[in-house]
Short mmCIF file of N, CA and C in Angstrom, two decimals:
data_model
loop_
_atom_site.label_atom_id
_atom_site.label_comp_id
_atom_site.label_asym_id
_atom_site.label_seq_id
_atom_site.Cartn_x
_atom_site.Cartn_y
_atom_site.Cartn_z
N ILE A 1 0.87 -1.17 0.00
CA ILE A 1 0.00 0.00 0.00
C ILE A 1 0.90 1.22 0.00
N MET A 2 0.80 2.03 -1.02
CA MET A 2 1.58 3.27 -1.07
C MET A 2 0.73 4.40 -0.51
N VAL A 3 1.29 5.14 0.43
CA VAL A 3 0.62 6.31 0.99
C VAL A 3 1.35 7.52 0.45
N ALA A 4 0.61 8.34 -0.28
CA ALA A 4 1.21 9.48 -0.98
C ALA A 4 0.43 10.75 -0.66
N GLY A 5 1.05 11.86 -0.92
CA GLY A 5 0.38 13.15 -0.76
C GLY A 5 0.93 14.11 -1.78
N GLY A 6 0.09 14.94 -2.30
CA GLY A 6 0.54 15.89 -3.31
C GLY A 6 1.35 17.03 -2.73
N LYS A 7 1.17 17.29 -1.45
CA LYS A 7 1.83 18.45 -0.84
C LYS A 7 2.39 18.06 0.52
N PRO A 8 3.61 18.51 0.84
CA PRO A 8 4.15 18.25 2.18
C PRO A 8 3.27 18.88 3.26
N GLY A 9 3.27 18.26 4.43
CA GLY A 9 2.55 18.84 5.56
C GLY A 9 1.11 18.41 5.71
N VAL A 10 0.67 17.44 4.91
CA VAL A 10 -0.73 16.99 5.04
C VAL A 10 -0.89 15.91 6.10
N GLY A 11 0.22 15.44 6.67
CA GLY A 11 0.15 14.44 7.72
C GLY A 11 0.29 13.01 7.23
N LYS A 12 0.88 12.85 6.06
CA LYS A 12 1.02 11.53 5.44
C LYS A 12 1.81 10.57 6.32
N THR A 13 2.91 11.01 6.86
CA THR A 13 3.74 10.13 7.69
C THR A 13 3.00 9.68 8.94
N HIS A 14 2.24 10.56 9.55
CA HIS A 14 1.46 10.19 10.73
C HIS A 14 0.34 9.21 10.35
N VAL A 15 -0.21 9.36 9.18
CA VAL A 15 -1.21 8.40 8.70
C VAL A 15 -0.57 7.02 8.58
N VAL A 16 0.63 6.96 8.01
CA VAL A 16 1.33 5.68 7.87
C VAL A 16 1.60 5.06 9.24
N ILE A 17 2.08 5.87 10.19
CA ILE A 17 2.36 5.36 11.53
C ILE A 17 1.09 4.78 12.14
N ASN A 18 0.00 5.53 12.11
CA ASN A 18 -1.25 5.07 12.71
C ASN A 18 -1.78 3.82 12.02
N LEU A 19 -1.70 3.78 10.71
CA LEU A 19 -2.16 2.61 9.97
C LEU A 19 -1.32 1.39 10.32
N ALA A 20 -0.01 1.55 10.37
CA ALA A 20 0.89 0.44 10.69
C ALA A 20 0.62 -0.10 12.09
N VAL A 21 0.51 0.78 13.06
CA VAL A 21 0.29 0.34 14.44
C VAL A 21 -1.07 -0.35 14.57
N ASN A 22 -2.10 0.19 13.94
CA ASN A 22 -3.42 -0.43 14.02
C ASN A 22 -3.46 -1.78 13.33
N LEU A 23 -2.79 -1.92 12.21
CA LEU A 23 -2.72 -3.22 11.54
C LEU A 23 -1.98 -4.23 12.42
N ALA A 24 -0.89 -3.80 13.05
CA ALA A 24 -0.13 -4.69 13.93
C ALA A 24 -0.97 -5.12 15.13
N ARG A 25 -1.74 -4.20 15.67
CA ARG A 25 -2.62 -4.54 16.81
C ARG A 25 -3.67 -5.58 16.41
N ARG A 26 -3.97 -5.65 15.14
CA ARG A 26 -4.94 -6.63 14.64
C ARG A 26 -4.26 -7.92 14.20
N GLY A 27 -2.99 -8.06 14.55
CA GLY A 27 -2.27 -9.30 14.28
C GLY A 27 -1.55 -9.35 12.96
N ARG A 28 -1.53 -8.27 12.20
CA ARG A 28 -0.81 -8.24 10.93
C ARG A 28 0.66 -7.93 11.18
N ARG A 29 1.53 -8.55 10.39
CA ARG A 29 2.96 -8.26 10.45
C ARG A 29 3.23 -7.21 9.37
N VAL A 30 3.70 -6.06 9.79
CA VAL A 30 3.78 -4.89 8.91
C VAL A 30 5.22 -4.46 8.69
N LEU A 31 5.54 -4.17 7.44
CA LEU A 31 6.81 -3.54 7.09
C LEU A 31 6.51 -2.18 6.51
N VAL A 32 7.19 -1.17 7.02
CA VAL A 32 7.05 0.19 6.49
C VAL A 32 8.35 0.57 5.79
N LEU A 33 8.25 0.95 4.53
CA LEU A 33 9.38 1.50 3.79
C LEU A 33 9.29 3.01 3.93
N ASP A 34 10.23 3.57 4.65
CA ASP A 34 10.23 4.99 4.99
C ASP A 34 10.93 5.77 3.88
N GLY A 35 10.14 6.42 3.06
CA GLY A 35 10.67 7.16 1.92
C GLY A 35 11.05 8.59 2.22
N GLN A 36 10.86 9.02 3.45
CA GLN A 36 11.24 10.37 3.85
C GLN A 36 12.66 10.32 4.42
N HIS A 37 13.29 11.45 4.53
CA HIS A 37 14.60 11.50 5.16
C HIS A 37 14.67 12.69 6.11
N GLY A 38 15.64 12.63 7.00
CA GLY A 38 15.83 13.73 7.95
C GLY A 38 14.71 13.82 8.97
N LYS A 39 14.44 15.03 9.41
CA LYS A 39 13.47 15.25 10.49
C LYS A 39 12.04 14.90 10.09
N ASN A 40 11.76 14.81 8.78
CA ASN A 40 10.41 14.47 8.32
C ASN A 40 10.19 12.98 8.16
N SER A 41 11.22 12.19 8.42
CA SER A 41 11.10 10.75 8.21
C SER A 41 10.21 10.12 9.27
N LEU A 42 9.67 8.99 8.92
CA LEU A 42 8.87 8.22 9.85
C LEU A 42 9.73 7.78 11.03
N ALA A 43 10.94 7.33 10.74
CA ALA A 43 11.85 6.89 11.81
C ALA A 43 12.11 8.03 12.80
N ALA A 44 12.36 9.22 12.29
CA ALA A 44 12.61 10.37 13.18
C ALA A 44 11.37 10.69 14.01
N SER A 45 10.19 10.56 13.42
CA SER A 45 8.95 10.81 14.16
C SER A 45 8.79 9.85 15.33
N LEU A 46 9.36 8.65 15.19
CA LEU A 46 9.28 7.64 16.25
C LEU A 46 10.51 7.63 17.14
N GLY A 47 11.47 8.53 16.87
CA GLY A 47 12.68 8.59 17.67
C GLY A 47 13.65 7.45 17.39
N ILE A 48 13.59 6.91 16.17
CA ILE A 48 14.44 5.79 15.78
C ILE A 48 15.52 6.29 14.82
N LYS A 49 16.73 5.77 14.98
CA LYS A 49 17.82 6.12 14.08
C LYS A 49 18.36 4.84 13.46
N PRO A 50 17.81 4.42 12.32
CA PRO A 50 18.30 3.18 11.70
C PRO A 50 19.77 3.30 11.33
N GLN A 51 20.49 2.22 11.58
CA GLN A 51 21.92 2.20 11.27
C GLN A 51 22.15 1.94 9.78
N PHE A 52 21.26 1.17 9.18
CA PHE A 52 21.40 0.80 7.77
C PHE A 52 20.12 1.15 7.02
N SER A 53 20.20 1.05 5.68
CA SER A 53 19.05 1.41 4.87
C SER A 53 18.93 0.49 3.66
N LEU A 54 17.91 0.73 2.88
CA LEU A 54 17.69 -0.04 1.66
C LEU A 54 18.89 0.07 0.71
N THR A 55 19.58 1.17 0.77
CA THR A 55 20.76 1.37 -0.09
C THR A 55 21.79 0.26 0.12
N GLN A 56 21.99 -0.15 1.37
CA GLN A 56 22.96 -1.22 1.64
C GLN A 56 22.50 -2.56 1.06
N VAL A 57 21.19 -2.77 0.99
CA VAL A 57 20.66 -3.98 0.36
C VAL A 57 20.90 -3.93 -1.14
N ILE A 58 20.64 -2.79 -1.74
CA ILE A 58 20.87 -2.62 -3.18
C ILE A 58 22.33 -2.85 -3.53
N ARG A 59 23.23 -2.36 -2.68
CA ARG A 59 24.69 -2.52 -2.90
C ARG A 59 25.18 -3.91 -2.49
N ARG A 60 24.29 -4.74 -1.97
CA ARG A 60 24.61 -6.10 -1.50
C ARG A 60 25.56 -6.09 -0.31
N GLU A 61 25.46 -5.06 0.49
CA GLU A 61 26.28 -4.97 1.71
C GLU A 61 25.55 -5.55 2.92
N ARG A 62 24.23 -5.60 2.85
CA ARG A 62 23.39 -6.12 3.94
C ARG A 62 22.22 -6.88 3.35
N LEU A 63 21.68 -7.80 4.16
CA LEU A 63 20.44 -8.48 3.81
C LEU A 63 19.27 -7.62 4.25
N LEU A 64 18.13 -7.82 3.63
CA LEU A 64 16.96 -7.00 3.94
C LEU A 64 16.59 -7.09 5.41
N ASP A 65 16.59 -8.28 5.98
CA ASP A 65 16.21 -8.38 7.40
C ASP A 65 17.24 -7.74 8.33
N GLU A 66 18.45 -7.48 7.84
CA GLU A 66 19.47 -6.80 8.65
C GLU A 66 19.25 -5.29 8.70
N VAL A 67 18.50 -4.74 7.76
CA VAL A 67 18.28 -3.29 7.75
C VAL A 67 16.93 -2.92 8.36
N MET A 68 16.15 -3.92 8.75
CA MET A 68 14.85 -3.67 9.39
C MET A 68 15.08 -3.32 10.86
N VAL A 69 14.36 -2.30 11.33
CA VAL A 69 14.36 -1.97 12.76
C VAL A 69 12.91 -2.00 13.24
N GLU A 70 12.74 -2.34 14.51
CA GLU A 70 11.38 -2.38 15.06
C GLU A 70 10.96 -0.96 15.43
N GLY A 71 9.80 -0.57 14.91
CA GLY A 71 9.27 0.76 15.21
C GLY A 71 8.24 0.71 16.31
N ALA A 72 7.49 -0.37 16.36
CA ALA A 72 6.47 -0.66 17.37
C ALA A 72 6.28 -2.16 17.31
N PRO A 73 5.68 -2.75 18.31
CA PRO A 73 5.47 -4.20 18.24
C PRO A 73 4.72 -4.60 16.97
N GLY A 74 5.32 -5.50 16.19
CA GLY A 74 4.70 -5.96 14.95
C GLY A 74 4.94 -5.08 13.75
N VAL A 75 5.71 -4.01 13.92
CA VAL A 75 5.98 -3.07 12.83
C VAL A 75 7.49 -2.95 12.62
N ALA A 76 7.96 -3.38 11.44
CA ALA A 76 9.36 -3.21 11.07
C ALA A 76 9.47 -2.03 10.12
N ILE A 77 10.58 -1.32 10.22
CA ILE A 77 10.80 -0.13 9.39
C ILE A 77 12.13 -0.28 8.66
N ILE A 78 12.12 0.10 7.40
CA ILE A 78 13.36 0.19 6.62
C ILE A 78 13.49 1.61 6.11
N GLN A 79 14.61 2.25 6.42
CA GLN A 79 14.89 3.57 5.86
C GLN A 79 15.17 3.39 4.37
N ALA A 80 14.34 4.00 3.53
CA ALA A 80 14.42 3.70 2.10
C ALA A 80 14.53 4.93 1.20
N ALA A 81 14.65 6.11 1.75
CA ALA A 81 14.63 7.32 0.92
C ALA A 81 15.68 7.30 -0.20
N GLN A 82 16.94 7.04 0.15
CA GLN A 82 18.00 7.02 -0.87
C GLN A 82 17.82 5.83 -1.81
N GLY A 83 17.39 4.71 -1.25
CA GLY A 83 17.17 3.51 -2.07
C GLY A 83 16.10 3.73 -3.12
N PHE A 84 15.02 4.45 -2.75
CA PHE A 84 13.96 4.74 -3.72
C PHE A 84 14.51 5.54 -4.89
N ARG A 85 15.38 6.49 -4.60
CA ARG A 85 15.94 7.33 -5.66
C ARG A 85 16.84 6.54 -6.60
N ALA A 86 17.41 5.45 -6.10
CA ALA A 86 18.30 4.62 -6.91
C ALA A 86 17.54 3.64 -7.80
N LEU A 87 16.27 3.37 -7.49
CA LEU A 87 15.52 2.33 -8.21
C LEU A 87 15.51 2.49 -9.73
N PRO A 88 15.25 3.68 -10.28
CA PRO A 88 15.20 3.78 -11.75
C PRO A 88 16.52 3.44 -12.44
N GLY A 89 17.66 3.58 -11.75
CA GLY A 89 18.96 3.33 -12.37
C GLY A 89 19.52 1.93 -12.14
N LEU A 90 18.74 1.04 -11.51
CA LEU A 90 19.26 -0.30 -11.24
C LEU A 90 19.37 -1.12 -12.51
N ASP A 91 20.46 -1.86 -12.64
CA ASP A 91 20.58 -2.78 -13.77
C ASP A 91 19.80 -4.06 -13.46
N ASP A 92 19.73 -4.98 -14.42
CA ASP A 92 18.93 -6.20 -14.24
C ASP A 92 19.38 -7.02 -13.05
N SER A 93 20.68 -7.13 -12.85
CA SER A 93 21.22 -7.91 -11.73
C SER A 93 20.81 -7.29 -10.39
N GLU A 94 20.90 -5.98 -10.29
CA GLU A 94 20.51 -5.29 -9.06
C GLU A 94 19.01 -5.42 -8.80
N GLN A 95 18.22 -5.32 -9.87
CA GLN A 95 16.77 -5.49 -9.72
C GLN A 95 16.45 -6.89 -9.24
N ASP A 96 17.08 -7.90 -9.85
CA ASP A 96 16.84 -9.29 -9.45
C ASP A 96 17.23 -9.51 -7.99
N ASN A 97 18.34 -8.93 -7.56
CA ASN A 97 18.78 -9.07 -6.17
C ASN A 97 17.76 -8.44 -5.22
N LEU A 98 17.25 -7.27 -5.56
CA LEU A 98 16.28 -6.59 -4.69
C LEU A 98 14.97 -7.38 -4.61
N ILE A 99 14.52 -7.86 -5.75
CA ILE A 99 13.29 -8.68 -5.77
C ILE A 99 13.48 -9.93 -4.94
N SER A 100 14.62 -10.58 -5.11
CA SER A 100 14.92 -11.79 -4.34
C SER A 100 14.97 -11.48 -2.84
N SER A 101 15.51 -10.33 -2.47
CA SER A 101 15.58 -9.94 -1.07
C SER A 101 14.18 -9.82 -0.46
N PHE A 102 13.28 -9.20 -1.19
CA PHE A 102 11.91 -9.06 -0.69
C PHE A 102 11.18 -10.40 -0.68
N GLU A 103 11.45 -11.26 -1.66
CA GLU A 103 10.84 -12.58 -1.67
C GLU A 103 11.25 -13.39 -0.45
N GLN A 104 12.50 -13.23 -0.01
CA GLN A 104 13.00 -13.98 1.15
C GLN A 104 12.30 -13.60 2.44
N VAL A 105 11.83 -12.38 2.57
CA VAL A 105 11.14 -11.96 3.80
C VAL A 105 9.62 -11.91 3.65
N SER A 106 9.12 -12.17 2.45
CA SER A 106 7.68 -12.02 2.21
C SER A 106 6.83 -12.93 3.09
N SER A 107 7.33 -14.11 3.43
CA SER A 107 6.55 -15.02 4.28
C SER A 107 6.44 -14.50 5.72
N GLN A 108 7.29 -13.56 6.08
CA GLN A 108 7.26 -12.98 7.43
C GLN A 108 6.36 -11.75 7.52
N LEU A 109 5.77 -11.35 6.40
CA LEU A 109 5.01 -10.10 6.35
C LEU A 109 3.59 -10.32 5.83
N ASP A 110 2.69 -9.49 6.34
CA ASP A 110 1.32 -9.49 5.82
C ASP A 110 1.05 -8.24 4.99
N VAL A 111 1.65 -7.12 5.40
CA VAL A 111 1.37 -5.84 4.75
C VAL A 111 2.67 -5.06 4.62
N VAL A 112 2.87 -4.46 3.45
CA VAL A 112 3.98 -3.52 3.25
C VAL A 112 3.37 -2.16 2.98
N LEU A 113 3.72 -1.19 3.81
CA LEU A 113 3.28 0.19 3.64
C LEU A 113 4.46 1.01 3.14
N VAL A 114 4.21 1.89 2.21
CA VAL A 114 5.27 2.75 1.68
C VAL A 114 4.90 4.19 1.99
N ASP A 115 5.73 4.83 2.80
CA ASP A 115 5.59 6.26 3.06
C ASP A 115 6.41 6.95 1.97
N ALA A 116 5.75 7.20 0.85
CA ALA A 116 6.45 7.72 -0.33
C ALA A 116 6.88 9.16 -0.08
N GLY A 117 8.09 9.47 -0.49
CA GLY A 117 8.65 10.79 -0.28
C GLY A 117 8.28 11.76 -1.38
N SER A 118 9.21 12.04 -2.27
CA SER A 118 9.00 13.03 -3.32
C SER A 118 7.99 12.55 -4.36
N VAL A 119 7.52 13.47 -5.17
CA VAL A 119 6.56 13.13 -6.22
C VAL A 119 7.16 12.12 -7.18
N SER A 120 8.46 12.23 -7.49
CA SER A 120 9.07 11.25 -8.40
C SER A 120 9.08 9.86 -7.77
N ASP A 121 9.33 9.78 -6.45
CA ASP A 121 9.25 8.49 -5.76
C ASP A 121 7.83 7.94 -5.83
N GLN A 122 6.86 8.83 -5.62
CA GLN A 122 5.47 8.40 -5.60
C GLN A 122 5.04 7.83 -6.95
N THR A 123 5.47 8.46 -8.02
CA THR A 123 5.06 7.97 -9.33
C THR A 123 5.70 6.64 -9.67
N SER A 124 7.00 6.49 -9.40
CA SER A 124 7.65 5.22 -9.76
C SER A 124 7.21 4.09 -8.84
N LEU A 125 6.99 4.37 -7.56
CA LEU A 125 6.58 3.33 -6.62
C LEU A 125 5.14 2.90 -6.84
N SER A 126 4.35 3.73 -7.48
CA SER A 126 2.94 3.38 -7.71
C SER A 126 2.81 2.14 -8.58
N LEU A 127 3.82 1.87 -9.40
CA LEU A 127 3.77 0.69 -10.27
C LEU A 127 3.71 -0.60 -9.47
N ALA A 128 4.35 -0.64 -8.33
CA ALA A 128 4.39 -1.86 -7.51
C ALA A 128 3.26 -1.92 -6.49
N ALA A 129 2.55 -0.83 -6.30
CA ALA A 129 1.54 -0.78 -5.25
C ALA A 129 0.22 -1.41 -5.70
N GLN A 130 -0.33 -2.24 -4.82
CA GLN A 130 -1.67 -2.79 -5.08
C GLN A 130 -2.73 -1.75 -4.76
N ASP A 131 -2.48 -0.94 -3.75
CA ASP A 131 -3.40 0.11 -3.35
C ASP A 131 -2.63 1.41 -3.16
N ILE A 132 -3.30 2.52 -3.45
CA ILE A 132 -2.70 3.83 -3.27
C ILE A 132 -3.66 4.67 -2.43
N ILE A 133 -3.13 5.20 -1.34
CA ILE A 133 -3.89 6.12 -0.50
C ILE A 133 -3.31 7.51 -0.71
N ILE A 134 -4.15 8.43 -1.13
CA ILE A 134 -3.74 9.83 -1.30
C ILE A 134 -4.22 10.59 -0.08
N VAL A 135 -3.28 11.19 0.66
CA VAL A 135 -3.62 11.98 1.83
C VAL A 135 -3.69 13.44 1.40
N VAL A 136 -4.78 14.08 1.76
CA VAL A 136 -5.03 15.46 1.36
C VAL A 136 -5.61 16.21 2.55
N SER A 137 -5.32 17.49 2.66
CA SER A 137 -5.96 18.31 3.68
C SER A 137 -7.07 19.12 3.00
N ALA A 138 -7.80 19.88 3.78
CA ALA A 138 -8.93 20.65 3.23
C ALA A 138 -8.49 21.96 2.58
N HIS A 139 -7.19 22.24 2.56
CA HIS A 139 -6.70 23.48 1.95
C HIS A 139 -6.69 23.36 0.43
N ASP A 140 -7.01 24.46 -0.26
CA ASP A 140 -7.10 24.46 -1.71
C ASP A 140 -5.82 23.96 -2.38
N ASP A 141 -4.66 24.42 -1.91
CA ASP A 141 -3.41 24.00 -2.55
C ASP A 141 -3.16 22.51 -2.37
N SER A 142 -3.54 21.95 -1.24
CA SER A 142 -3.39 20.51 -1.02
C SER A 142 -4.30 19.72 -1.95
N ILE A 143 -5.51 20.18 -2.12
CA ILE A 143 -6.47 19.52 -3.01
C ILE A 143 -5.96 19.56 -4.45
N THR A 144 -5.46 20.72 -4.86
CA THR A 144 -4.93 20.87 -6.22
C THR A 144 -3.74 19.94 -6.46
N GLU A 145 -2.82 19.89 -5.50
CA GLU A 145 -1.64 19.02 -5.63
C GLU A 145 -2.05 17.55 -5.65
N ALA A 146 -2.99 17.17 -4.80
CA ALA A 146 -3.45 15.78 -4.76
C ALA A 146 -4.13 15.39 -6.07
N TYR A 147 -4.95 16.28 -6.59
CA TYR A 147 -5.60 16.02 -7.88
C TYR A 147 -4.55 15.87 -8.98
N GLY A 148 -3.52 16.73 -8.97
CA GLY A 148 -2.44 16.63 -9.95
C GLY A 148 -1.71 15.30 -9.87
N LEU A 149 -1.49 14.81 -8.65
CA LEU A 149 -0.83 13.51 -8.47
C LEU A 149 -1.71 12.39 -9.01
N ILE A 150 -3.00 12.44 -8.71
CA ILE A 150 -3.94 11.43 -9.22
C ILE A 150 -3.95 11.47 -10.75
N LYS A 151 -3.97 12.66 -11.30
CA LYS A 151 -3.96 12.82 -12.77
C LYS A 151 -2.69 12.21 -13.37
N GLN A 152 -1.54 12.50 -12.77
CA GLN A 152 -0.28 11.97 -13.27
C GLN A 152 -0.24 10.44 -13.19
N LEU A 153 -0.66 9.88 -12.08
CA LEU A 153 -0.63 8.43 -11.91
C LEU A 153 -1.63 7.74 -12.83
N SER A 154 -2.76 8.37 -13.06
CA SER A 154 -3.77 7.76 -13.94
C SER A 154 -3.34 7.83 -15.40
N ARG A 155 -2.81 8.95 -15.81
CA ARG A 155 -2.43 9.11 -17.22
C ARG A 155 -1.13 8.39 -17.58
N ASN A 156 -0.14 8.47 -16.70
CA ASN A 156 1.17 7.90 -17.02
C ASN A 156 1.33 6.44 -16.63
N PHE A 157 0.54 5.97 -15.66
CA PHE A 157 0.72 4.61 -15.15
C PHE A 157 -0.57 3.80 -15.13
N ALA A 158 -1.62 4.32 -15.76
CA ALA A 158 -2.89 3.62 -15.92
C ALA A 158 -3.52 3.21 -14.59
N LYS A 159 -3.28 3.95 -13.54
CA LYS A 159 -3.93 3.69 -12.26
C LYS A 159 -5.36 4.23 -12.34
N ARG A 160 -6.33 3.43 -11.93
CA ARG A 160 -7.73 3.83 -12.07
C ARG A 160 -8.50 3.87 -10.75
N HIS A 161 -7.86 3.44 -9.67
CA HIS A 161 -8.55 3.45 -8.39
C HIS A 161 -7.62 3.99 -7.31
N PHE A 162 -8.12 4.92 -6.53
CA PHE A 162 -7.35 5.54 -5.46
C PHE A 162 -8.22 5.63 -4.21
N HIS A 163 -7.59 5.48 -3.06
CA HIS A 163 -8.26 5.76 -1.80
C HIS A 163 -7.84 7.17 -1.41
N VAL A 164 -8.77 7.93 -0.89
CA VAL A 164 -8.46 9.30 -0.46
C VAL A 164 -8.75 9.42 1.02
N LEU A 165 -7.79 9.96 1.75
CA LEU A 165 -7.96 10.22 3.17
C LEU A 165 -7.82 11.72 3.37
N VAL A 166 -8.90 12.34 3.80
CA VAL A 166 -8.88 13.78 4.06
C VAL A 166 -8.44 13.97 5.51
N ASN A 167 -7.31 14.57 5.69
CA ASN A 167 -6.69 14.77 7.00
C ASN A 167 -6.76 16.25 7.35
N LYS A 168 -6.70 16.55 8.63
CA LYS A 168 -6.65 17.93 9.12
C LYS A 168 -7.87 18.75 8.72
N ALA A 169 -9.01 18.10 8.57
CA ALA A 169 -10.25 18.82 8.30
C ALA A 169 -10.83 19.29 9.63
N ASP A 170 -11.57 20.39 9.60
CA ASP A 170 -12.16 20.92 10.83
C ASP A 170 -13.37 20.12 11.29
N SER A 171 -13.99 19.38 10.36
CA SER A 171 -15.16 18.59 10.73
C SER A 171 -15.33 17.43 9.76
N ARG A 172 -16.19 16.51 10.13
CA ARG A 172 -16.51 15.39 9.25
C ARG A 172 -17.15 15.90 7.96
N ASP A 173 -18.03 16.90 8.09
CA ASP A 173 -18.70 17.46 6.91
C ASP A 173 -17.70 18.09 5.95
N GLU A 174 -16.71 18.79 6.48
CA GLU A 174 -15.69 19.40 5.62
C GLU A 174 -14.91 18.32 4.89
N ALA A 175 -14.53 17.27 5.60
CA ALA A 175 -13.79 16.16 4.98
C ALA A 175 -14.63 15.50 3.89
N LEU A 176 -15.90 15.28 4.17
CA LEU A 176 -16.80 14.65 3.20
C LEU A 176 -16.98 15.53 1.96
N THR A 177 -17.06 16.83 2.16
CA THR A 177 -17.19 17.75 1.02
C THR A 177 -15.95 17.70 0.14
N VAL A 178 -14.76 17.72 0.76
CA VAL A 178 -13.51 17.64 -0.01
C VAL A 178 -13.48 16.35 -0.81
N TYR A 179 -13.76 15.23 -0.15
CA TYR A 179 -13.75 13.94 -0.83
C TYR A 179 -14.76 13.89 -1.98
N THR A 180 -15.99 14.31 -1.71
CA THR A 180 -17.05 14.25 -2.73
C THR A 180 -16.68 15.08 -3.95
N ASN A 181 -16.20 16.28 -3.73
CA ASN A 181 -15.80 17.14 -4.85
C ASN A 181 -14.66 16.52 -5.66
N MET A 182 -13.65 15.99 -4.95
CA MET A 182 -12.53 15.35 -5.66
C MET A 182 -13.00 14.14 -6.45
N ALA A 183 -13.86 13.33 -5.85
CA ALA A 183 -14.35 12.12 -6.52
C ALA A 183 -15.14 12.47 -7.77
N GLN A 184 -15.97 13.49 -7.69
CA GLN A 184 -16.76 13.88 -8.86
C GLN A 184 -15.88 14.40 -9.99
N VAL A 185 -14.94 15.26 -9.66
CA VAL A 185 -14.05 15.83 -10.69
C VAL A 185 -13.15 14.75 -11.29
N ALA A 186 -12.57 13.91 -10.44
CA ALA A 186 -11.69 12.85 -10.93
C ALA A 186 -12.45 11.85 -11.78
N GLY A 187 -13.64 11.51 -11.38
CA GLY A 187 -14.46 10.58 -12.17
C GLY A 187 -14.84 11.16 -13.52
N ARG A 188 -15.15 12.42 -13.52
CA ARG A 188 -15.59 13.07 -14.77
C ARG A 188 -14.45 13.33 -15.75
N PHE A 189 -13.34 13.85 -15.26
CA PHE A 189 -12.26 14.29 -16.14
C PHE A 189 -11.11 13.28 -16.29
N LEU A 190 -10.94 12.40 -15.33
CA LEU A 190 -9.81 11.47 -15.38
C LEU A 190 -10.25 10.02 -15.56
N ASP A 191 -11.53 9.76 -15.46
CA ASP A 191 -12.05 8.40 -15.55
C ASP A 191 -11.39 7.49 -14.51
N VAL A 192 -11.31 7.99 -13.27
CA VAL A 192 -10.80 7.20 -12.17
C VAL A 192 -11.85 7.16 -11.08
N ARG A 193 -11.69 6.20 -10.18
CA ARG A 193 -12.62 6.06 -9.06
C ARG A 193 -11.88 6.31 -7.75
N LEU A 194 -12.44 7.17 -6.93
CA LEU A 194 -11.87 7.44 -5.61
C LEU A 194 -12.74 6.75 -4.57
#
């Protein structure tokens, strides 16, 4: 599940944290790929400083389970920001190694959440995502950016279904209005379903 947002500051990382913890409480084994870096990262939000990252797996310096850190009971985190940026430039051998690495740990996991960082990360990672959650706030610029991201993913990557989470709304009615308006416009002009 890729969690994306068109604009920084909509609370995407906190949505990922809450979703991961709630899934773990329900008995799911969760891996979070932290696509943020620095103070905005999921790891930093939890006070965790991973020693290794996805980059070391790509370089074959570490195994995937060696770069996982526990963020909460049942939730493993991999710092992946730099690794995500390297994905488009991987050769066939590096791609095969990364796929094999994830296959080796797949039996230990029920859900993989991706806290996607930059818009370029969000677009390339959407290809591997079974589900995409777009986090948006009730502010006009956030709605515009989120719509632009949905448009880009639908036109360039043939994505036709998105989940939308309206965060930081003042009321349930405000959140519902934002969602309804986005769903109508996206359905009419982009032929996608929210």
